[in-house]
Amino acid sequence: MLTKLDLNAFLKAFRSALSEDDLKEALVRVTRVLGFSQFAMGHHVDLAHPPSGAIRLSTYNDDWVSHIFERGYFAEDPIHLASTKTVNGFAWHDVGDIIDLTPRHKQILSEAIGFGLGAGFTVPVHLPGEYQGTCSFAARSLDHLHKNALPVAQLCGTFAFEAARRIMRRKLKLQETGVPELTSRQLEA
């Protein structure tokens, strides 16, 4: 059974991750413990030519990744589109309630099933001034998830994405950006 102690251990692993390998290892562990089989976390950017600092970690089947590149599916991914319409995590079976699914979207979702991506839970990440992103946990079905898997996945997805942002800033030697100070005139408004 998933306990509060397990959640704290997961979050601690994300907070203490120093490299992409550390973070991937922590995500693999969370994915398995929650009952999922694969995960993908990243910014929504042109995957063929990602910009410097774009986050991309995944255990998705390599054949699926090749498949989406060959067919250009990454540009029309219904899960990514749905993630732009909400700040809450969502199960993939609810995507049709978030966006109007086109025949192409339905085709993508149908083909994903053959690669072990029949069901999942996606955590949207929206931060002003940065690329949108997601952290998704996937499986053939959601039938074997732990009782509290979805709320724990929501928390873990946000903590993991923040860890990736921190690791990338350090890797690119970028300064931390704090909250901008307002002038007295701005405070009056």
PDB file of N, CA, C and O in Angstrom, residues 61-114:
ATOM      1  N   ASN A  61       8.355   3.354 -25.484  1.00  0.00           N
ATOM      2  CA  ASN A  61       8.894   2.393 -26.426  1.00  0.00           C
ATOM      3  C   ASN A  61       9.573   3.133 -27.587  1.00  0.00           C
ATOM      4  O   ASN A  61       8.976   4.018 -28.199  1.00  0.00           O
ATOM      5  N   ASP A  62      10.819   2.775 -27.892  1.00  0.00           N
ATOM      6  CA  ASP A  62      11.558   3.426 -28.984  1.00  0.00           C
ATOM      7  C   ASP A  62      10.832   3.309 -30.323  1.00  0.00           C
ATOM      8  O   ASP A  62      10.898   4.219 -31.151  1.00  0.00           O
ATOM      9  N   ASP A  63      10.141   2.187 -30.529  1.00  0.00           N
ATOM     10  CA  ASP A  63       9.394   2.027 -31.781  1.00  0.00           C
ATOM     11  C   ASP A  63       8.246   3.042 -31.867  1.00  0.00           C
ATOM     12  O   ASP A  63       7.929   3.537 -32.947  1.00  0.00           O
ATOM     13  N   TRP A  64       7.618   3.357 -30.728  1.00  0.00           N
ATOM     14  CA  TRP A  64       6.558   4.371 -30.713  1.00  0.00           C
ATOM     15  C   TRP A  64       7.144   5.744 -31.032  1.00  0.00           C
ATOM     16  O   TRP A  64       6.571   6.502 -31.826  1.00  0.00           O
ATOM     17  N   VAL A  65       8.275   6.045 -30.457  1.00  0.00           N
ATOM     18  CA  VAL A  65       8.913   7.337 -30.719  1.00  0.00           C
ATOM     19  C   VAL A  65       9.230   7.464 -32.210  1.00  0.00           C
ATOM     20  O   VAL A  65       8.940   8.496 -32.829  1.00  0.00           O
ATOM     21  N   SER A  66       9.781   6.425 -32.814  1.00  0.00           N
ATOM     22  CA  SER A  66      10.048   6.437 -34.257  1.00  0.00           C
ATOM     23  C   SER A  66       8.747   6.590 -35.045  1.00  0.00           C
ATOM     24  O   SER A  66       8.676   7.344 -36.024  1.00  0.00           O
ATOM     25  N   HIS A  67       7.730   5.898 -34.610  1.00  0.00           N
ATOM     26  CA  HIS A  67       6.423   5.926 -35.258  1.00  0.00           C
ATOM     27  C   HIS A  67       5.839   7.344 -35.277  1.00  0.00           C
ATOM     28  O   HIS A  67       5.350   7.800 -36.311  1.00  0.00           O
ATOM     29  N   ILE A  68       5.908   8.036 -34.140  1.00  0.00           N
ATOM     30  CA  ILE A  68       5.325   9.391 -34.095  1.00  0.00           C
ATOM     31  C   ILE A  68       6.143  10.375 -34.930  1.00  0.00           C
ATOM     32  O   ILE A  68       5.581  11.310 -35.500  1.00  0.00           O
ATOM     33  N   PHE A  69       7.452  10.152 -35.018  1.00  0.00           N
ATOM     34  CA  PHE A  69       8.278  11.006 -35.878  1.00  0.00           C
ATOM     35  C   PHE A  69       7.945  10.773 -37.346  1.00  0.00           C
ATOM     36  O   PHE A  69       7.773  11.724 -38.108  1.00  0.00           O
ATOM     37  N   GLU A  70       7.884   9.509 -37.734  1.00  0.00           N
ATOM     38  CA  GLU A  70       7.616   9.167 -39.131  1.00  0.00           C
ATOM     39  C   GLU A  70       6.287   9.725 -39.617  1.00  0.00           C
ATOM     40  O   GLU A  70       6.159  10.144 -40.757  1.00  0.00           O
ATOM     41  N   ARG A  71       5.301   9.753 -38.734  1.00  0.00           N
ATOM     42  CA  ARG A  71       3.958  10.178 -39.124  1.00  0.00           C
ATOM     43  C   ARG A  71       3.641  11.617 -38.722  1.00  0.00           C
ATOM     44  O   ARG A  71       2.553  12.105 -38.988  1.00  0.00           O
ATOM     45  N   GLY A  72       4.580  12.287 -38.061  1.00  0.00           N
ATOM     46  CA  GLY A  72       4.353  13.670 -37.646  1.00  0.00           C
ATOM     47  C   GLY A  72       3.315  13.815 -36.546  1.00  0.00           C
ATOM     48  O   GLY A  72       2.716  14.878 -36.376  1.00  0.00           O
ATOM     49  N   TYR A  73       3.103  12.754 -35.774  1.00  0.00           N
ATOM     50  CA  TYR A  73       2.077  12.779 -34.733  1.00  0.00           C
ATOM     51  C   TYR A  73       2.394  13.746 -33.600  1.00  0.00           C
ATOM     52  O   TYR A  73       1.493  14.270 -32.957  1.00  0.00           O
ATOM     53  N   PHE A  74       3.663  13.988 -33.344  1.00  0.00           N
ATOM     54  CA  PHE A  74       4.004  14.851 -32.213  1.00  0.00           C
ATOM     55  C   PHE A  74       3.427  16.248 -32.365  1.00  0.00           C
ATOM     56  O   PHE A  74       3.161  16.933 -31.386  1.00  0.00           O
ATOM     57  N   ALA A  75       3.194  16.673 -33.594  1.00  0.00           N
ATOM     58  CA  ALA A  75       2.635  18.014 -33.825  1.00  0.00           C
ATOM     59  C   ALA A  75       1.129  18.070 -33.572  1.00  0.00           C
ATOM     60  O   ALA A  75       0.580  19.154 -33.406  1.00  0.00           O
ATOM     61  N   GLU A  76       0.467  16.896 -33.539  1.00  0.00           N
ATOM     62  CA  GLU A  76      -0.986  16.859 -33.359  1.00  0.00           C
ATOM     63  C   GLU A  76      -1.405  15.971 -32.184  1.00  0.00           C
ATOM     64  O   GLU A  76      -2.546  15.512 -32.134  1.00  0.00           O
ATOM     65  N   ASP A  77      -0.512  15.749 -31.267  1.00  0.00           N
ATOM     66  CA  ASP A  77      -0.768  14.853 -30.147  1.00  0.00           C
ATOM     67  C   ASP A  77      -1.988  15.333 -29.346  1.00  0.00           C
ATOM     68  O   ASP A  77      -1.969  16.436 -28.796  1.00  0.00           O
ATOM     69  N   PRO A  78      -3.046  14.525 -29.252  1.00  0.00           N
ATOM     70  CA  PRO A  78      -4.230  14.964 -28.513  1.00  0.00           C
ATOM     71  C   PRO A  78      -3.991  15.123 -27.014  1.00  0.00           C
ATOM     72  O   PRO A  78      -4.638  15.960 -26.376  1.00  0.00           O
ATOM     73  N   ILE A  79      -3.068  14.368 -26.471  1.00  0.00           N
ATOM     74  CA  ILE A  79      -2.753  14.510 -25.043  1.00  0.00           C
ATOM     75  C   ILE A  79      -2.088  15.863 -24.807  1.00  0.00           C
ATOM     76  O   ILE A  79      -2.442  16.584 -23.867  1.00  0.00           O
ATOM     77  N   HIS A  80      -1.150  16.224 -25.665  1.00  0.00           N
ATOM     78  CA  HIS A  80      -0.510  17.542 -25.535  1.00  0.00           C
ATOM     79  C   HIS A  80      -1.523  18.659 -25.712  1.00  0.00           C
ATOM     80  O   HIS A  80      -1.511  19.634 -24.956  1.00  0.00           O
ATOM     81  N   LEU A  81      -2.402  18.526 -26.697  1.00  0.00           N
ATOM     82  CA  LEU A  81      -3.426  19.557 -26.913  1.00  0.00           C
ATOM     83  C   LEU A  81      -4.329  19.682 -25.691  1.00  0.00           C
ATOM     84  O   LEU A  81      -4.598  20.796 -25.223  1.00  0.00           O
ATOM     85  N   ALA A  82      -4.778  18.577 -25.157  1.00  0.00           N
ATOM     86  CA  ALA A  82      -5.640  18.620 -23.967  1.00  0.00           C
ATOM     87  C   ALA A  82      -4.910  19.271 -22.796  1.00  0.00           C
ATOM     88  O   ALA A  82      -5.514  20.009 -22.012  1.00  0.00           O
ATOM     89  N   SER A  83      -3.609  19.047 -22.705  1.00  0.00           N
ATOM     90  CA  SER A  83      -2.845  19.615 -21.579  1.00  0.00           C
ATOM     91  C   SER A  83      -2.791  21.138 -21.636  1.00  0.00           C
ATOM     92  O   SER A  83      -2.542  21.781 -20.619  1.00  0.00           O
ATOM     93  N   THR A  84      -3.026  21.718 -22.805  1.00  0.00           N
ATOM     94  CA  THR A  84      -3.025  23.185 -22.909  1.00  0.00           C
ATOM     95  C   THR A  84      -4.343  23.787 -22.468  1.00  0.00           C
ATOM     96  O   THR A  84      -4.454  25.007 -22.360  1.00  0.00           O
ATOM     97  N   LYS A  85      -5.331  22.939 -22.203  1.00  0.00           N
ATOM     98  CA  LYS A  85      -6.679  23.411 -21.853  1.00  0.00           C
ATOM     99  C   LYS A  85      -7.012  23.281 -20.375  1.00  0.00           C
ATOM    100  O   LYS A  85      -8.113  23.612 -19.956  1.00  0.00           O
ATOM    101  N   THR A  86      -6.059  22.786 -19.574  1.00  0.00           N
ATOM    102  CA  THR A  86      -6.324  22.575 -18.157  1.00  0.00           C
ATOM    103  C   THR A  86      -5.022  22.652 -17.360  1.00  0.00           C
ATOM    104  O   THR A  86      -3.948  22.448 -17.917  1.00  0.00           O
ATOM    105  N   VAL A  87      -5.140  22.950 -16.080  1.00  0.00           N
ATOM    106  CA  VAL A  87      -3.971  22.908 -15.200  1.00  0.00           C
ATOM    107  C   VAL A  87      -3.998  21.653 -14.330  1.00  0.00           C
ATOM    108  O   VAL A  87      -3.039  21.361 -13.639  1.00  0.00           O
ATOM    109  N   ASN A  88      -5.098  20.931 -14.359  1.00  0.00           N
ATOM    110  CA  ASN A  88      -5.229  19.701 -13.584  1.00  0.00           C
ATOM    111  C   ASN A  88      -4.715  18.507 -14.366  1.00  0.00           C
ATOM    112  O   ASN A  88      -4.856  18.455 -15.593  1.00  0.00           O
ATOM    113  N   GLY A  89      -4.195  17.540 -13.646  1.00  0.00           N
ATOM    114  CA  GLY A  89      -3.857  16.281 -14.279  1.00  0.00           C
ATOM    115  C   GLY A  89      -5.131  15.612 -14.769  1.00  0.00           C
ATOM    116  O   GLY A  89      -6.213  15.833 -14.214  1.00  0.00           O
ATOM    117  N   PHE A  90      -5.015  14.793 -15.809  1.00  0.00           N
ATOM    118  CA  PHE A  90      -6.206  14.149 -16.369  1.00  0.00           C
ATOM    119  C   PHE A  90      -5.856  12.755 -16.878  1.00  0.00           C
ATOM    120  O   PHE A  90      -4.751  12.503 -17.352  1.00  0.00           O
ATOM    121  N   ALA A  91      -6.839  11.871 -16.756  1.00  0.00           N
ATOM    122  CA  ALA A  91      -6.716  10.529 -17.322  1.00  0.00           C
ATOM    123  C   ALA A  91      -6.990  10.626 -18.816  1.00  0.00           C
ATOM    124  O   ALA A  91      -7.815  11.417 -19.264  1.00  0.00           O
ATOM    125  N   TRP A  92      -6.295   9.818 -19.576  1.00  0.00           N
ATOM    126  CA  TRP A  92      -6.424   9.885 -21.032  1.00  0.00           C
ATOM    127  C   TRP A  92      -7.828   9.554 -21.514  1.00  0.00           C
ATOM    128  O   TRP A  92      -8.259  10.061 -22.544  1.00  0.00           O
ATOM    129  N   HIS A  93      -8.562   8.742 -20.767  1.00  0.00           N
ATOM    130  CA  HIS A  93      -9.922   8.423 -21.201  1.00  0.00           C
ATOM    131  C   HIS A  93     -10.852   9.626 -21.080  1.00  0.00           C
ATOM    132  O   HIS A  93     -11.966   9.604 -21.601  1.00  0.00           O
ATOM    133  N   ASP A  94     -10.402  10.701 -20.438  1.00  0.00           N
ATOM    134  CA  ASP A  94     -11.193  11.931 -20.315  1.00  0.00           C
ATOM    135  C   ASP A  94     -10.824  12.988 -21.360  1.00  0.00           C
ATOM    136  O   ASP A  94     -11.388  14.083 -21.352  1.00  0.00           O
ATOM    137  N   VAL A  95      -9.887  12.693 -22.239  1.00  0.00           N
ATOM    138  CA  VAL A  95      -9.413  13.687 -23.218  1.00  0.00           C
ATOM    139  C   VAL A  95     -10.562  14.211 -24.075  1.00  0.00           C
ATOM    140  O   VAL A  95     -10.627  15.399 -24.381  1.00  0.00           O
ATOM    141  N   GLY A  96     -11.495  13.341 -24.445  1.00  0.00           N
ATOM    142  CA  GLY A  96     -12.636  13.759 -25.259  1.00  0.00           C
ATOM    143  C   GLY A  96     -13.545  14.751 -24.553  1.00  0.00           C
ATOM    144  O   GLY A  96     -14.310  15.466 -25.202  1.00  0.00           O
ATOM    145  N   ASP A  97     -13.466  14.832 -23.226  1.00  0.00           N
ATOM    146  CA  ASP A  97     -14.227  15.833 -22.471  1.00  0.00           C
ATOM    147  C   ASP A  97     -13.493  17.172 -22.414  1.00  0.00           C
ATOM    148  O   ASP A  97     -14.084  18.190 -22.084  1.00  0.00           O
ATOM    149  N   ILE A  98     -12.203  17.154 -22.726  1.00  0.00           N
ATOM    150  CA  ILE A  98     -11.378  18.365 -22.651  1.00  0.00           C
ATOM    151  C   ILE A  98     -11.257  19.037 -24.018  1.00  0.00           C
ATOM    152  O   ILE A  98     -11.297  20.256 -24.131  1.00  0.00           O
ATOM    153  N   ILE A  99     -11.099  18.227 -25.063  1.00  0.00           N
ATOM    154  CA  ILE A  99     -10.984  18.746 -26.432  1.00  0.00           C
ATOM    155  C   ILE A  99     -11.926  17.967 -27.347  1.00  0.00           C
ATOM    156  O   ILE A  99     -12.355  16.862 -27.004  1.00  0.00           O
ATOM    157  N   ASP A 100     -12.225  18.542 -28.500  1.00  0.00           N
ATOM    158  CA  ASP A 100     -12.956  17.812 -29.531  1.00  0.00           C
ATOM    159  C   ASP A 100     -11.948  16.950 -30.287  1.00  0.00           C
ATOM    160  O   ASP A 100     -11.037  17.483 -30.928  1.00  0.00           O
ATOM    161  N   LEU A 101     -12.110  15.647 -30.190  1.00  0.00           N
ATOM    162  CA  LEU A 101     -11.185  14.730 -30.844  1.00  0.00           C
ATOM    163  C   LEU A 101     -11.483  14.644 -32.338  1.00  0.00           C
ATOM    164  O   LEU A 101     -12.604  14.343 -32.732  1.00  0.00           O
ATOM    165  N   THR A 102     -10.467  14.908 -33.135  1.00  0.00           N
ATOM    166  CA  THR A 102     -10.584  14.778 -34.582  1.00  0.00           C
ATOM    167  C   THR A 102     -10.326  13.311 -34.962  1.00  0.00           C
ATOM    168  O   THR A 102      -9.804  12.537 -34.146  1.00  0.00           O
ATOM    169  N   PRO A 103     -10.644  12.934 -36.191  1.00  0.00           N
ATOM    170  CA  PRO A 103     -10.299  11.569 -36.619  1.00  0.00           C
ATOM    171  C   PRO A 103      -8.789  11.289 -36.487  1.00  0.00           C
ATOM    172  O   PRO A 103      -8.394  10.182 -36.123  1.00  0.00           O
ATOM    173  N   ARG A 104      -7.967  12.281 -36.751  1.00  0.00           N
ATOM    174  CA  ARG A 104      -6.506  12.101 -36.616  1.00  0.00           C
ATOM    175  C   ARG A 104      -6.139  11.845 -35.155  1.00  0.00           C
ATOM    176  O   ARG A 104      -5.314  10.987 -34.859  1.00  0.00           O
ATOM    177  N   HIS A 105      -6.730  12.589 -34.220  1.00  0.00           N
ATOM    178  CA  HIS A 105      -6.477  12.366 -32.797  1.00  0.00           C
ATOM    179  C   HIS A 105      -6.854  10.937 -32.410  1.00  0.00           C
ATOM    180  O   HIS A 105      -6.100  10.252 -31.703  1.00  0.00           O
ATOM    181  N   LYS A 106      -8.021  10.500 -32.860  1.00  0.00           N
ATOM    182  CA  LYS A 106      -8.482   9.152 -32.536  1.00  0.00           C
ATOM    183  C   LYS A 106      -7.539   8.098 -33.123  1.00  0.00           C
ATOM    184  O   LYS A 106      -7.270   7.070 -32.481  1.00  0.00           O
ATOM    185  N   GLN A 107      -7.018   8.362 -34.306  1.00  0.00           N
ATOM    186  CA  GLN A 107      -6.061   7.446 -34.936  1.00  0.00           C
ATOM    187  C   GLN A 107      -4.789   7.350 -34.093  1.00  0.00           C
ATOM    188  O   GLN A 107      -4.269   6.259 -33.853  1.00  0.00           O
ATOM    189  N   ILE A 108      -4.279   8.495 -33.640  1.00  0.00           N
ATOM    190  CA  ILE A 108      -3.064   8.511 -32.817  1.00  0.00           C
ATOM    191  C   ILE A 108      -3.279   7.709 -31.542  1.00  0.00           C
ATOM    192  O   ILE A 108      -2.459   6.859 -31.167  1.00  0.00           O
ATOM    193  N   LEU A 109      -4.401   7.961 -30.864  1.00  0.00           N
ATOM    194  CA  LEU A 109      -4.687   7.247 -29.616  1.00  0.00           C
ATOM    195  C   LEU A 109      -4.850   5.756 -29.861  1.00  0.00           C
ATOM    196  O   LEU A 109      -4.375   4.937 -29.064  1.00  0.00           O
ATOM    197  N   SER A 110      -5.481   5.394 -30.951  1.00  0.00           N
ATOM    198  CA  SER A 110      -5.678   3.984 -31.285  1.00  0.00           C
ATOM    199  C   SER A 110      -4.350   3.288 -31.570  1.00  0.00           C
ATOM    200  O   SER A 110      -4.104   2.176 -31.090  1.00  0.00           O
ATOM    201  N   GLU A 111      -3.486   3.923 -32.337  1.00  0.00           N
ATOM    202  CA  GLU A 111      -2.192   3.321 -32.663  1.00  0.00           C
ATOM    203  C   GLU A 111      -1.286   3.220 -31.433  1.00  0.00           C
ATOM    204  O   GLU A 111      -0.469   2.305 -31.339  1.00  0.00           O
ATOM    205  N   ALA A 112      -1.422   4.146 -30.485  1.00  0.00           N
ATOM    206  CA  ALA A 112      -0.597   4.120 -29.271  1.00  0.00           C
ATOM    207  C   ALA A 112      -0.833   2.855 -28.453  1.00  0.00           C
ATOM    208  O   ALA A 112       0.078   2.361 -27.784  1.00  0.00           O
ATOM    209  N   ILE A 113      -2.041   2.321 -28.527  1.00  0.00           N
ATOM    210  CA  ILE A 113      -2.383   1.120 -27.755  1.00  0.00           C
ATOM    211  C   ILE A 113      -1.423  -0.025 -28.077  1.00  0.00           C
ATOM    212  O   ILE A 113      -0.992  -0.755 -27.185  1.00  0.00           O
ATOM    213  N   GLY A 114      -1.055  -0.163 -29.345  1.00  0.00           N
ATOM    214  CA  GLY A 114      -0.150  -1.234 -29.752  1.00  0.00           C
ATOM    215  C   GLY A 114       1.261  -1.097 -29.200  1.00  0.00           C
ATOM    216  O   GLY A 114       2.053  -2.035 -29.290  1.00  0.00           O
TER     217      GLY A 114
END
